[in-house]
GROMACS .gro file of C-alpha atoms in nm:
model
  439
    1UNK     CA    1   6.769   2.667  10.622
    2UNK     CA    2   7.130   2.764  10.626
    3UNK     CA    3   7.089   2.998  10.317
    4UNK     CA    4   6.841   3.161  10.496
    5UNK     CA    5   7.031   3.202  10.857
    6UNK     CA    6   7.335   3.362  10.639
    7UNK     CA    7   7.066   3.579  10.463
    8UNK     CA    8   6.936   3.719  10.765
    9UNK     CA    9   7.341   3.767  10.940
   10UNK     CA   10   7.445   3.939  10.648
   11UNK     CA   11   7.125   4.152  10.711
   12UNK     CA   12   7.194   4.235  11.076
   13UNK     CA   13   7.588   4.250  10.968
   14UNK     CA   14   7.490   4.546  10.683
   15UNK     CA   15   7.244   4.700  10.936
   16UNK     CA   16   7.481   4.749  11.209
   17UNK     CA   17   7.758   4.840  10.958
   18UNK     CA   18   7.478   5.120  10.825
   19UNK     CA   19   7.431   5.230  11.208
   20UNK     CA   20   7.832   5.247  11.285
   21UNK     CA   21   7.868   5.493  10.970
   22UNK     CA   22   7.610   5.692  11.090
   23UNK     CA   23   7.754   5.700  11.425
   24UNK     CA   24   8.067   5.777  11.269
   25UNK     CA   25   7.950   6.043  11.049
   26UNK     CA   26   7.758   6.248  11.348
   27UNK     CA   27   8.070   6.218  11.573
   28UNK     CA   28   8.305   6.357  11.268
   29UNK     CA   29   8.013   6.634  11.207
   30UNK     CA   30   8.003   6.702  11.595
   31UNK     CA   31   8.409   6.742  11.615
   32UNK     CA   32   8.384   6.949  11.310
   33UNK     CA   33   8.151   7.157  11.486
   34UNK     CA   34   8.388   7.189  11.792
   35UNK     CA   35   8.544   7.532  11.849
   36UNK     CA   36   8.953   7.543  11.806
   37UNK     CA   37   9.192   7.508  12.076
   38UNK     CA   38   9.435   7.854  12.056
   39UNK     CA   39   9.717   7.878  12.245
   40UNK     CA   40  10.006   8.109  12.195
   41UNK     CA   41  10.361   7.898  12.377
   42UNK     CA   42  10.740   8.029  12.357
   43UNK     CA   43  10.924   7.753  12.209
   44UNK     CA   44  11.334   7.737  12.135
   45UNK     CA   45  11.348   8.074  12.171
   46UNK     CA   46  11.038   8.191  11.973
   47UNK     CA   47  10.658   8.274  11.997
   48UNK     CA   48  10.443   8.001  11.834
   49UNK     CA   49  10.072   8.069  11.763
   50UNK     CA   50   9.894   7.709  11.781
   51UNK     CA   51   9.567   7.590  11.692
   52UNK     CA   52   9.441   7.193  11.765
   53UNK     CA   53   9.842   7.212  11.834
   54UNK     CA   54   9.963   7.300  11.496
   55UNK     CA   55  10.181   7.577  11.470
   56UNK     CA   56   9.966   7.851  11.282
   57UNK     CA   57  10.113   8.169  11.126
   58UNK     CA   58   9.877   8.465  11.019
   59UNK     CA   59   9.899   8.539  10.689
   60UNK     CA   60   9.609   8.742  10.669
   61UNK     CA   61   9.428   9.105  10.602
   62UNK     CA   62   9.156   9.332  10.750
   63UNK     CA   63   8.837   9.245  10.551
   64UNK     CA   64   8.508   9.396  10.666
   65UNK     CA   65   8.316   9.361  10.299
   66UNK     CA   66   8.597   9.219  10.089
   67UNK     CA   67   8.611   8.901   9.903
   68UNK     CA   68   8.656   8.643  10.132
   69UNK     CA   69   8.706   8.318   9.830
   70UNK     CA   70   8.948   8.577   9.682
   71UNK     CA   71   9.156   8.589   9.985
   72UNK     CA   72   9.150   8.201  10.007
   73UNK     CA   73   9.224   8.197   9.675
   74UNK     CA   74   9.570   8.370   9.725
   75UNK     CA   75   9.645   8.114   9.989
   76UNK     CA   76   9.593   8.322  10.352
   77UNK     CA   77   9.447   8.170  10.589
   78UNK     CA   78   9.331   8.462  10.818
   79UNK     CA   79   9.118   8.779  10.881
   80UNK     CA   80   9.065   9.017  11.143
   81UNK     CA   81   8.703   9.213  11.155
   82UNK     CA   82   8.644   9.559  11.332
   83UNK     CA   83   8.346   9.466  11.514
   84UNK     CA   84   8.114   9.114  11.522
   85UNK     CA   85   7.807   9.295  11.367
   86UNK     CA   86   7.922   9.530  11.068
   87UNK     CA   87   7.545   9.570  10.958
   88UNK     CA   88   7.550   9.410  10.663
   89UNK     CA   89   7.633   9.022  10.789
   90UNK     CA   90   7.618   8.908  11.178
   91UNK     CA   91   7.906   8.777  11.306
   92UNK     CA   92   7.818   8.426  11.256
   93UNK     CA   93   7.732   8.489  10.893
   94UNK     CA   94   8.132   8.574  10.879
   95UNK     CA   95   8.277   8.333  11.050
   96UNK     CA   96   8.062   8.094  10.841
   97UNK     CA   97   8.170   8.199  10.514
   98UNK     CA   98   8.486   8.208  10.686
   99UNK     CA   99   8.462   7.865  10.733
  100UNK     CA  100   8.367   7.751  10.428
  101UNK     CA  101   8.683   7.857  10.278
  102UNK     CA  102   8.934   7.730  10.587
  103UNK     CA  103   8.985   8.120  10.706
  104UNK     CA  104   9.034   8.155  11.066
  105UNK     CA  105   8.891   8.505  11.200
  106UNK     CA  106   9.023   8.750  11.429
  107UNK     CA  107   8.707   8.800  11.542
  108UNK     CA  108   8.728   9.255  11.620
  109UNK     CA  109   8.503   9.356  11.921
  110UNK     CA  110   8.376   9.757  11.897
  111UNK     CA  111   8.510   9.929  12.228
  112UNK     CA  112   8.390  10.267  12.299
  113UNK     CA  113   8.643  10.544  12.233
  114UNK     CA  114   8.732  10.880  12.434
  115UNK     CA  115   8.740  11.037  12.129
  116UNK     CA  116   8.366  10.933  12.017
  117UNK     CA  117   8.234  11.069  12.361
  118UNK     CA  118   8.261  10.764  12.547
  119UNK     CA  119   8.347  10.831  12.952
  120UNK     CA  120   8.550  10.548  13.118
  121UNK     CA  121   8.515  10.783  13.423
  122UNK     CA  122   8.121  10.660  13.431
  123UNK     CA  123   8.111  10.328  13.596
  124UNK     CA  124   7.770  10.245  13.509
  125UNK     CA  125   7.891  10.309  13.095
  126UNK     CA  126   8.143  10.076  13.129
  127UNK     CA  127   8.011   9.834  13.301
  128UNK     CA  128   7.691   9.811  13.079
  129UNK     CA  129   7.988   9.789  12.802
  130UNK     CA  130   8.122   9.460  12.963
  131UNK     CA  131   7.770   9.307  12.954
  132UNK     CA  132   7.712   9.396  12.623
  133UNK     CA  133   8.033   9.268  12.478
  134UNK     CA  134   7.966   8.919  12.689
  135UNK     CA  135   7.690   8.856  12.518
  136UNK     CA  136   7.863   8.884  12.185
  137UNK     CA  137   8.113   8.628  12.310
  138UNK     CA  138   7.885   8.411  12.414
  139UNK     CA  139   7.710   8.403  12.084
  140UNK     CA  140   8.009   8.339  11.902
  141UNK     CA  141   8.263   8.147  12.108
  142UNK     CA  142   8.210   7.814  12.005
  143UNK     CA  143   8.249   7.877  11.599
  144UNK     CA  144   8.535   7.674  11.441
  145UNK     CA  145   8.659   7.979  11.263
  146UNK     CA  146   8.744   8.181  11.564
  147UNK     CA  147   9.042   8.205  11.582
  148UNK     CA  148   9.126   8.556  11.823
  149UNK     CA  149   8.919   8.781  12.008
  150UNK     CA  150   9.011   9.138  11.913
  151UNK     CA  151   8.915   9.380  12.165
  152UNK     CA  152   8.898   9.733  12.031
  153UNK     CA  153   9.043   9.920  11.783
  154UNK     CA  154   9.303  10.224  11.823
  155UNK     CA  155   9.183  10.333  12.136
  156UNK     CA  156   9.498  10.495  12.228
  157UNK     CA  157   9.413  10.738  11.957
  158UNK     CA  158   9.337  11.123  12.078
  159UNK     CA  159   9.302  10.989  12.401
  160UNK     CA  160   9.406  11.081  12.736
  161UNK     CA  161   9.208  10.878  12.991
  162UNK     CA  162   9.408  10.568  13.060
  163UNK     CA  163   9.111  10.402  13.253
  164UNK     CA  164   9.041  10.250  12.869
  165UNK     CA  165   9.300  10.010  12.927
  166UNK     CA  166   9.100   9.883  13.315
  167UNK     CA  167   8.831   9.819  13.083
  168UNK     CA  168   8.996   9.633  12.796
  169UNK     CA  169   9.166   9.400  13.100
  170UNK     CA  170   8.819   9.346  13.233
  171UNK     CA  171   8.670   9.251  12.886
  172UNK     CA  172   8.969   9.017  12.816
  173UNK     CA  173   8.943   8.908  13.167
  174UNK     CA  174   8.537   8.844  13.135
  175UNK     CA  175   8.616   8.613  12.817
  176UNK     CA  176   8.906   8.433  12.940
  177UNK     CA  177   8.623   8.331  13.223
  178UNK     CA  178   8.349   8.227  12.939
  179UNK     CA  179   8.592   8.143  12.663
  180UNK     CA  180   8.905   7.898  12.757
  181UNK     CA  181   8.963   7.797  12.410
  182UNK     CA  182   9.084   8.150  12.204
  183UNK     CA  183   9.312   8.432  12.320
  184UNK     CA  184   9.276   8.834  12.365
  185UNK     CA  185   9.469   9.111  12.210
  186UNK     CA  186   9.398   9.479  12.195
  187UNK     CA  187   9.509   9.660  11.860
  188UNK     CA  188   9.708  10.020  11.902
  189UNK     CA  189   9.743  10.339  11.647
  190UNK     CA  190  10.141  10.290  11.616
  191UNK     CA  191  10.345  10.227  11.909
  192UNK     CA  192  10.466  10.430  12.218
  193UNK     CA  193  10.651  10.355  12.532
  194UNK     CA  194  10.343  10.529  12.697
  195UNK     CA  195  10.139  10.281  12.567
  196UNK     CA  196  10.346   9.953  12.625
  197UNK     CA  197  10.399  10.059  12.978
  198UNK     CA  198   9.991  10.107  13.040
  199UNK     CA  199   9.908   9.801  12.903
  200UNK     CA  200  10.200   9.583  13.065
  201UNK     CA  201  10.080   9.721  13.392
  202UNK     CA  202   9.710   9.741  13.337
  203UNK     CA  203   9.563   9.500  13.101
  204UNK     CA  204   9.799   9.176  13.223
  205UNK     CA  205   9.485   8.970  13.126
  206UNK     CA  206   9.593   9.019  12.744
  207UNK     CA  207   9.792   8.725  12.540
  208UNK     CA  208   9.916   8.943  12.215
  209UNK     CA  209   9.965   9.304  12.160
  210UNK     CA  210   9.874   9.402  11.832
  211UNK     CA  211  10.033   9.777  11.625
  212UNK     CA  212   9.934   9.895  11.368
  213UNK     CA  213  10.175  10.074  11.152
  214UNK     CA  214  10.265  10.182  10.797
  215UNK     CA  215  10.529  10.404  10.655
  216UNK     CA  216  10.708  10.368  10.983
  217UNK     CA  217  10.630   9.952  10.997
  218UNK     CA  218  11.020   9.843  10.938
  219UNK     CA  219  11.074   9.996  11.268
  220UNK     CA  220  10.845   9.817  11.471
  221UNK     CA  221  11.126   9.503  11.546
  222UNK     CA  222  11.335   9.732  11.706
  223UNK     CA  223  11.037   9.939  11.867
  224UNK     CA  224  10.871   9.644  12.006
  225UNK     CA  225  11.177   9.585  12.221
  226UNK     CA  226  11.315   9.926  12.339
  227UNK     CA  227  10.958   9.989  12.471
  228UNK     CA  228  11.027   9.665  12.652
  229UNK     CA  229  10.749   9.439  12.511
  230UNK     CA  230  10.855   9.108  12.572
  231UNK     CA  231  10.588   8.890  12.480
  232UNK     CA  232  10.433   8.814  12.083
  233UNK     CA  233  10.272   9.075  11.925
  234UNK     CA  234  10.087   9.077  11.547
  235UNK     CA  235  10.042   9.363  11.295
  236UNK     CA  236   9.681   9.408  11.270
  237UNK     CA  237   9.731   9.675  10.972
  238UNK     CA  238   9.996   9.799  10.801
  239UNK     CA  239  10.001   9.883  10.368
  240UNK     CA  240   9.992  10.230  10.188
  241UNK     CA  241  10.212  10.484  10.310
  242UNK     CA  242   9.955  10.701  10.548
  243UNK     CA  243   9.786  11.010  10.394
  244UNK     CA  244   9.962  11.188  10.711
  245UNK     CA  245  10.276  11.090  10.599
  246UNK     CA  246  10.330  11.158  10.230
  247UNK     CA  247  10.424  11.548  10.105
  248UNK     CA  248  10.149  11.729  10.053
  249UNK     CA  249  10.100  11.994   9.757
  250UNK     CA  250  10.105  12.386   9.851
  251UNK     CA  251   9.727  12.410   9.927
  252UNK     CA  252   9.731  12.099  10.178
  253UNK     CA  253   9.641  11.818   9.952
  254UNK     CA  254   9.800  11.479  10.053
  255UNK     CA  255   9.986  11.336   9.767
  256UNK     CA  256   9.923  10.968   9.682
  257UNK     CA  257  10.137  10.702   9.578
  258UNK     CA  258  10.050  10.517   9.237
  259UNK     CA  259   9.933  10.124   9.277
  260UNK     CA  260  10.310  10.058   9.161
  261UNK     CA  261  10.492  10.206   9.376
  262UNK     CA  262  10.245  10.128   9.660
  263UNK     CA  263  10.304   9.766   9.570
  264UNK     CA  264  10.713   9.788   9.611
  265UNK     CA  265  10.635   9.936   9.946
  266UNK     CA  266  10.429   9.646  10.068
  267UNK     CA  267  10.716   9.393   9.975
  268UNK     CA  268  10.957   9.590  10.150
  269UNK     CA  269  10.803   9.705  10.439
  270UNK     CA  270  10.716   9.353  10.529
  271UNK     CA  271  11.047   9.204  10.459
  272UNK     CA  272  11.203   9.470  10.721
  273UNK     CA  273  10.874   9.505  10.981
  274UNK     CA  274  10.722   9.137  10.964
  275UNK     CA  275  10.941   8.856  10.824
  276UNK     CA  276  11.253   8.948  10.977
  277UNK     CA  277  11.110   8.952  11.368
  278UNK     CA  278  11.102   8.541  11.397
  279UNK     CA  279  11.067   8.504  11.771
  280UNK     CA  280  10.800   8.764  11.879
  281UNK     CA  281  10.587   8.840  11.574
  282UNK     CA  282  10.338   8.559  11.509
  283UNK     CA  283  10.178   8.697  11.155
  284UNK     CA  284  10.019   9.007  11.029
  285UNK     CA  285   9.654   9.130  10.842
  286UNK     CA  286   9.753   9.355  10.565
  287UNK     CA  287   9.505   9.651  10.514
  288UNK     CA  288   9.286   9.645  10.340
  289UNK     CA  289   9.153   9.363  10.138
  290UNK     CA  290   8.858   9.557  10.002
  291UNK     CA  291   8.767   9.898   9.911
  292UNK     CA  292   8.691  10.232  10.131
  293UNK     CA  293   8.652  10.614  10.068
  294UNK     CA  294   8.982  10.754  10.281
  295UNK     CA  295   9.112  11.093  10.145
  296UNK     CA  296   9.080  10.887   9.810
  297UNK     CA  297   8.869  10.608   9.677
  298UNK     CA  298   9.178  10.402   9.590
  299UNK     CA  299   9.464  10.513   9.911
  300UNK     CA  300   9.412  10.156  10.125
  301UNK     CA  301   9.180   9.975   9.945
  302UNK     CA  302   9.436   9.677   9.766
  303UNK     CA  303   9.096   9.649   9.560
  304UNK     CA  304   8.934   9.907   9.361
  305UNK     CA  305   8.560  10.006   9.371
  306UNK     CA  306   8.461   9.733   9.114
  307UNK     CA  307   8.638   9.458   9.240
  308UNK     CA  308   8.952   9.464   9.080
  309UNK     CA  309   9.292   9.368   9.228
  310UNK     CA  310   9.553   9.595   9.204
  311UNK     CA  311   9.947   9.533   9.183
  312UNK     CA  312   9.914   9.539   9.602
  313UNK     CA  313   9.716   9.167   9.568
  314UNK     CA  314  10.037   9.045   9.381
  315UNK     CA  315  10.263   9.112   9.654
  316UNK     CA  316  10.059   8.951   9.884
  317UNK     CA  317  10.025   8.661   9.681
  318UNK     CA  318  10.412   8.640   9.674
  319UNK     CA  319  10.469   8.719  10.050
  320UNK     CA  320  10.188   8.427  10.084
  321UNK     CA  321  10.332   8.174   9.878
  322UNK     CA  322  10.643   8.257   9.807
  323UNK     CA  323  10.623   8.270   9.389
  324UNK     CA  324  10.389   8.549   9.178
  325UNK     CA  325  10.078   8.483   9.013
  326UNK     CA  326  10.004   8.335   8.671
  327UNK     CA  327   9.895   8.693   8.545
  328UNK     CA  328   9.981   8.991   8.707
  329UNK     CA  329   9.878   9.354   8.743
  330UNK     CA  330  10.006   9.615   8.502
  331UNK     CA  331  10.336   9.840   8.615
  332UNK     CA  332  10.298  10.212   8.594
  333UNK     CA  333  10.605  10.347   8.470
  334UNK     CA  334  10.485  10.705   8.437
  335UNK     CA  335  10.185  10.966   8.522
  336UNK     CA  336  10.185  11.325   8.412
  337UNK     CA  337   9.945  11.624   8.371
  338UNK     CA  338  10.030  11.928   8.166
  339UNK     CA  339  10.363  11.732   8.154
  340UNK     CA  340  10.421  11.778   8.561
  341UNK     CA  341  10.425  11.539   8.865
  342UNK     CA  342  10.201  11.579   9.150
  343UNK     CA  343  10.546  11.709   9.361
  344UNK     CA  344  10.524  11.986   9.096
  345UNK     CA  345  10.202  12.142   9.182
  346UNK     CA  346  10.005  12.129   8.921
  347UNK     CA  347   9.761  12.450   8.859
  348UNK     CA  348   9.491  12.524   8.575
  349UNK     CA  349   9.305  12.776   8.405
  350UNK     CA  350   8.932  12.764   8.456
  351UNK     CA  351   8.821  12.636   8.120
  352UNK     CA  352   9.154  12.539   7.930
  353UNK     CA  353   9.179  12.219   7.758
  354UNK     CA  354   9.486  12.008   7.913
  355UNK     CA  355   9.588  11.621   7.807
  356UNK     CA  356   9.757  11.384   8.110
  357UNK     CA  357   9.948  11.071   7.982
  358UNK     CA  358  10.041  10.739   8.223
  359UNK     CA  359  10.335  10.464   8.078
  360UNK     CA  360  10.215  10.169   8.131
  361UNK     CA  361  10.432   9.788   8.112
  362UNK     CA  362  10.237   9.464   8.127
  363UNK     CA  363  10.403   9.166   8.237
  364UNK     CA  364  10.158   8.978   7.959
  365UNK     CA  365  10.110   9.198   7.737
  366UNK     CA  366   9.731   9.176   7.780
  367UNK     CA  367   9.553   9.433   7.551
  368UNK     CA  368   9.501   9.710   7.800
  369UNK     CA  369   9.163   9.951   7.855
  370UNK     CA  370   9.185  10.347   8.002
  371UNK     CA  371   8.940  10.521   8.210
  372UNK     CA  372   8.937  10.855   8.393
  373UNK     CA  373   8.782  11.037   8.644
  374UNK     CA  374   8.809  11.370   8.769
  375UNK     CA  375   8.690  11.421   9.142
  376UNK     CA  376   8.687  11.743   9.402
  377UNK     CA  377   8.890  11.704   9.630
  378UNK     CA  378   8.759  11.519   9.948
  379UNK     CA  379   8.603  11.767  10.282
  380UNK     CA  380   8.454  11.495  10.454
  381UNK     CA  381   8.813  11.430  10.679
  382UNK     CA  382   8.775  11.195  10.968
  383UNK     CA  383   9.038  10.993  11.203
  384UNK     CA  384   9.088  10.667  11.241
  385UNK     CA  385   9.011  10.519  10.933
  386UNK     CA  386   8.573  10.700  11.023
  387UNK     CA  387   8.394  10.668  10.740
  388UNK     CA  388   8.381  10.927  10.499
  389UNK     CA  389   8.190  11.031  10.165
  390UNK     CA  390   8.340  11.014   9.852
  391UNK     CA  391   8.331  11.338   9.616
  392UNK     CA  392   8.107  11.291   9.314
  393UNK     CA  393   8.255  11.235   9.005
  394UNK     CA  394   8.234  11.557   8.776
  395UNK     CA  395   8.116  11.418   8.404
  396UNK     CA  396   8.161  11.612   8.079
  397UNK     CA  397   8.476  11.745   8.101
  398UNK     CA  398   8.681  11.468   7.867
  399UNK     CA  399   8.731  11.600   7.532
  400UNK     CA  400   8.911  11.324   7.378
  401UNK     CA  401   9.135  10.971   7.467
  402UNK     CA  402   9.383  10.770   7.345
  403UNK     CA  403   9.514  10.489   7.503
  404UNK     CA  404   9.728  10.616   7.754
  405UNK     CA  405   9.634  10.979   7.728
  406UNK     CA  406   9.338  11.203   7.813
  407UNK     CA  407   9.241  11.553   7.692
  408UNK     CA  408   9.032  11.705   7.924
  409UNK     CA  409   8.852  12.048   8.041
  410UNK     CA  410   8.930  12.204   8.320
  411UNK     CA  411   8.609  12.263   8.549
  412UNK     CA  412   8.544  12.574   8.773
  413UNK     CA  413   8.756  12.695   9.050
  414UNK     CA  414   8.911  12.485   9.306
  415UNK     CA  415   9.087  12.177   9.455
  416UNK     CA  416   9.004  11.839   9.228
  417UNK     CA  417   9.239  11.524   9.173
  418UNK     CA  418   9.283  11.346   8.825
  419UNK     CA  419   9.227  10.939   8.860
  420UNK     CA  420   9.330  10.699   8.590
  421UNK     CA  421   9.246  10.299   8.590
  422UNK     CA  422   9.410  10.064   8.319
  423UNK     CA  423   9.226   9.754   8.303
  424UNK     CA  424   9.433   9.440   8.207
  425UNK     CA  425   9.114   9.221   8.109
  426UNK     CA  426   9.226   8.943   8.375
  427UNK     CA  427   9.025   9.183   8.681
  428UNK     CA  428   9.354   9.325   8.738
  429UNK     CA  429   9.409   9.771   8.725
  430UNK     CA  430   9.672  10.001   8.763
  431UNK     CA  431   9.555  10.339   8.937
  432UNK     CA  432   9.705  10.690   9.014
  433UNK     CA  433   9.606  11.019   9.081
  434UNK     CA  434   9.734  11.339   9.028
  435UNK     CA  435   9.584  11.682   9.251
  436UNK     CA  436   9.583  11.963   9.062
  437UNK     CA  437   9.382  12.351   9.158
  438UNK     CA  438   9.216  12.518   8.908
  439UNK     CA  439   9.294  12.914   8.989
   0.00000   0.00000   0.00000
């Protein structure tokens, strides 16, 4: 009788054991489920970014299509987004895949711009704006991943209406209302005084001001605070050198830096516009971990059309975790064509045969692959990082290769640029391009 009383407690014991781990597990898969806490505090001094009250610095990039277990890979632990639908995944298809690799999202919110046509004079527009935007709050508000609601993107660019920034305080005002638990910030084409005053006096609703900035980004530090911003502030792009602000060759062509010498500028600029500003700046999204057609296929892009990292992904693995990779990119040393730099201005005959040659180091010495490609130069010119069309690659006109040089024909008249790859066989590639005009 006894064996059978203990048979049936240790029953009853195992089934309410079974019922408390169940319990437990739905109450862990409910908090996990819970959206985070962010709050931005100053503390001894300093701004601290906090979410579920740890202290949480963005190390992050701007990734509308890019590799998101790549960027997890490298050790960030942020990205920002342009907009929540960026018609190819919804924006809870992001900040799931988000989540699945512990990446917190700056979730972007499109904002109608002056310079697209939109009229903040029309009351009815922006109101029917507002609505619009609420509902993609709503939809998303309670995801884990978010992390920071973006709202807008340059609007201060070719602008002159400064009702944009009543709207933007209304938005961040509206979401504040429906969303306690993440902040607001509105991002900014550079940084003026102009600008810093508007938004101090007309968007007070706003946690973090957000510039974006690139050759100039070492100046931002000082910028930040003789334009009298006094709260925390991100940089929600920064990287290659802007095509409006390299030299450009005598029939207009911007003049792009090589992946090398790209890469040096990334280290640098942060070190002087990020790292050294410890008590306002709270982290930064490098631009841009993917791949886009802007004046070139391969000016902001840190990845190349295939997928490959260039020598861009190293430094940001370094800034990141504060050692390089295992295997890194290959260092161009040297690019010429007809034995000149792009600085030279390099001009053809119609029809002549010329050769181009690129020095190449590897840190490895990985056996190393050359391609080329010889586009027209790009027409399709927008602002603001629009998208544009890339130029058709022109085929037939390499005669001969050799490692690290090319013989090639010169096509018909006009403006064209010379690209190069070198392919390390560990999906790393070196890239530069030389213009050139063909009289």
């Amino acid at each position: 009788m006894r064996s059978i009383v203990c048979i049936v407690c240790l029953f009853l014991l195992l089934s309410c054991k079974d019922k408390s781990e169940k319990k437990e597990v739905e109450v862990t898969a409910a908090a996990v489920e819970m959206p985070a806490k962010v709050v931005v505090n100053k503390e001894a001094g300093k701004f601290v970014l906090r979410v579920n009250n740890e202290p949480f610095y963005i190390k992050g990039a701007g990734l509308e299509f890019g590799n998101v277990p790549a960027l997890a890979s490298h050790n960030a632990n942020s990205f920002r987004t342009w907009r929540t639908e960026n018609g190819q995944k919804s924006g809870k298809e992001v900040l799931d895949e988000a989540y699945e690799n512990g990446i917190m999202v700056t979730m972007g919110i499109e904002v109608g711009r002056e310079r697209h046509g939109f009229d903040y004079d029309d009351p009815e527009e922006v109101n029917k704006q507002l609505l619009e935007i609420k509902e993609q709050v709503l939809a998303l508000k309670d995801h884990p991943a978010l992390l920071i609601w973006g709202i807008g993107n340059e609007l201060n660019l070719h602008y002159e209406n400064p009702k944009v920034w009543d709207a933007v305080n209304e938005i961040s005002e509206m979401i504040h209302e429906v969303d306690p638990n993440h902040l607001t910030t509105t991002s900014l084409a550079g940084i003026g005084e102009k600008e810093v005053k508007y938004i101090k006096e007309r968007c007070p609703d706003l946690d973090i001001l957000s510039v974006q900035m690139y050759g100039d980004l070492p100046q931002v530090p000082r910028l930040i605070r003789e334009y009298g911003w006094e709260g925390p502030y991100m940089v929600t792009e920064w990287g290659a050198t802007g095509h409006w602000e390299v030299p450009k060759t005598a029939w207009e062509a911007p003049i792009e830096q090589n992946s090398t010498v790209k890469a040096n500028n990334y280290l640098q600029r942060h070190e002087k516009g990020i790292a050294s500003d410890t008590t306002q700046c709270i982290g930064s999204y490098v631009f841009l971990w993917g791949n886009k057609q802007e004046r070139t296929p391969t000016w902001y892009g840190i990845f190349l059309e295939d997928g490959k990292e260039t020598e861009s992904v190293d430094v940001m693995h370094y800034i990141w975790n504060g050692q390089w990779p295992e295997n890194r990119t290959p260092v161009i040393e040297n690019y010429t064509l007809d034995g000149k730099v792009a600085l030279d201005n390099v001009y053809l005959e119609e029809e002549g045969e010329y050769s181009a040659t690129i020095e190449i180091m590897d840190y490895e010495n990985d056996p190393l692959t050359y391609s080329w490609e010889i586009l027209p130069e790009s027409t399709d010119l927008q602002d603001g990082g629009d998208e544009e069309s890339r130029p058709e690659a022109i085929e037939g006109l390499v005669v001969s290769q050799e490692e690290g040089t090319v013989v090639f024909k010169a096509p018909g008249k006009g403006p064209y640029r010379l690209f190069v790859y070198v392919n390390d066989g560990q999906n790393h590639s070196a890239t530069a391009n030389i213009p050139f005009m063909v009289k």
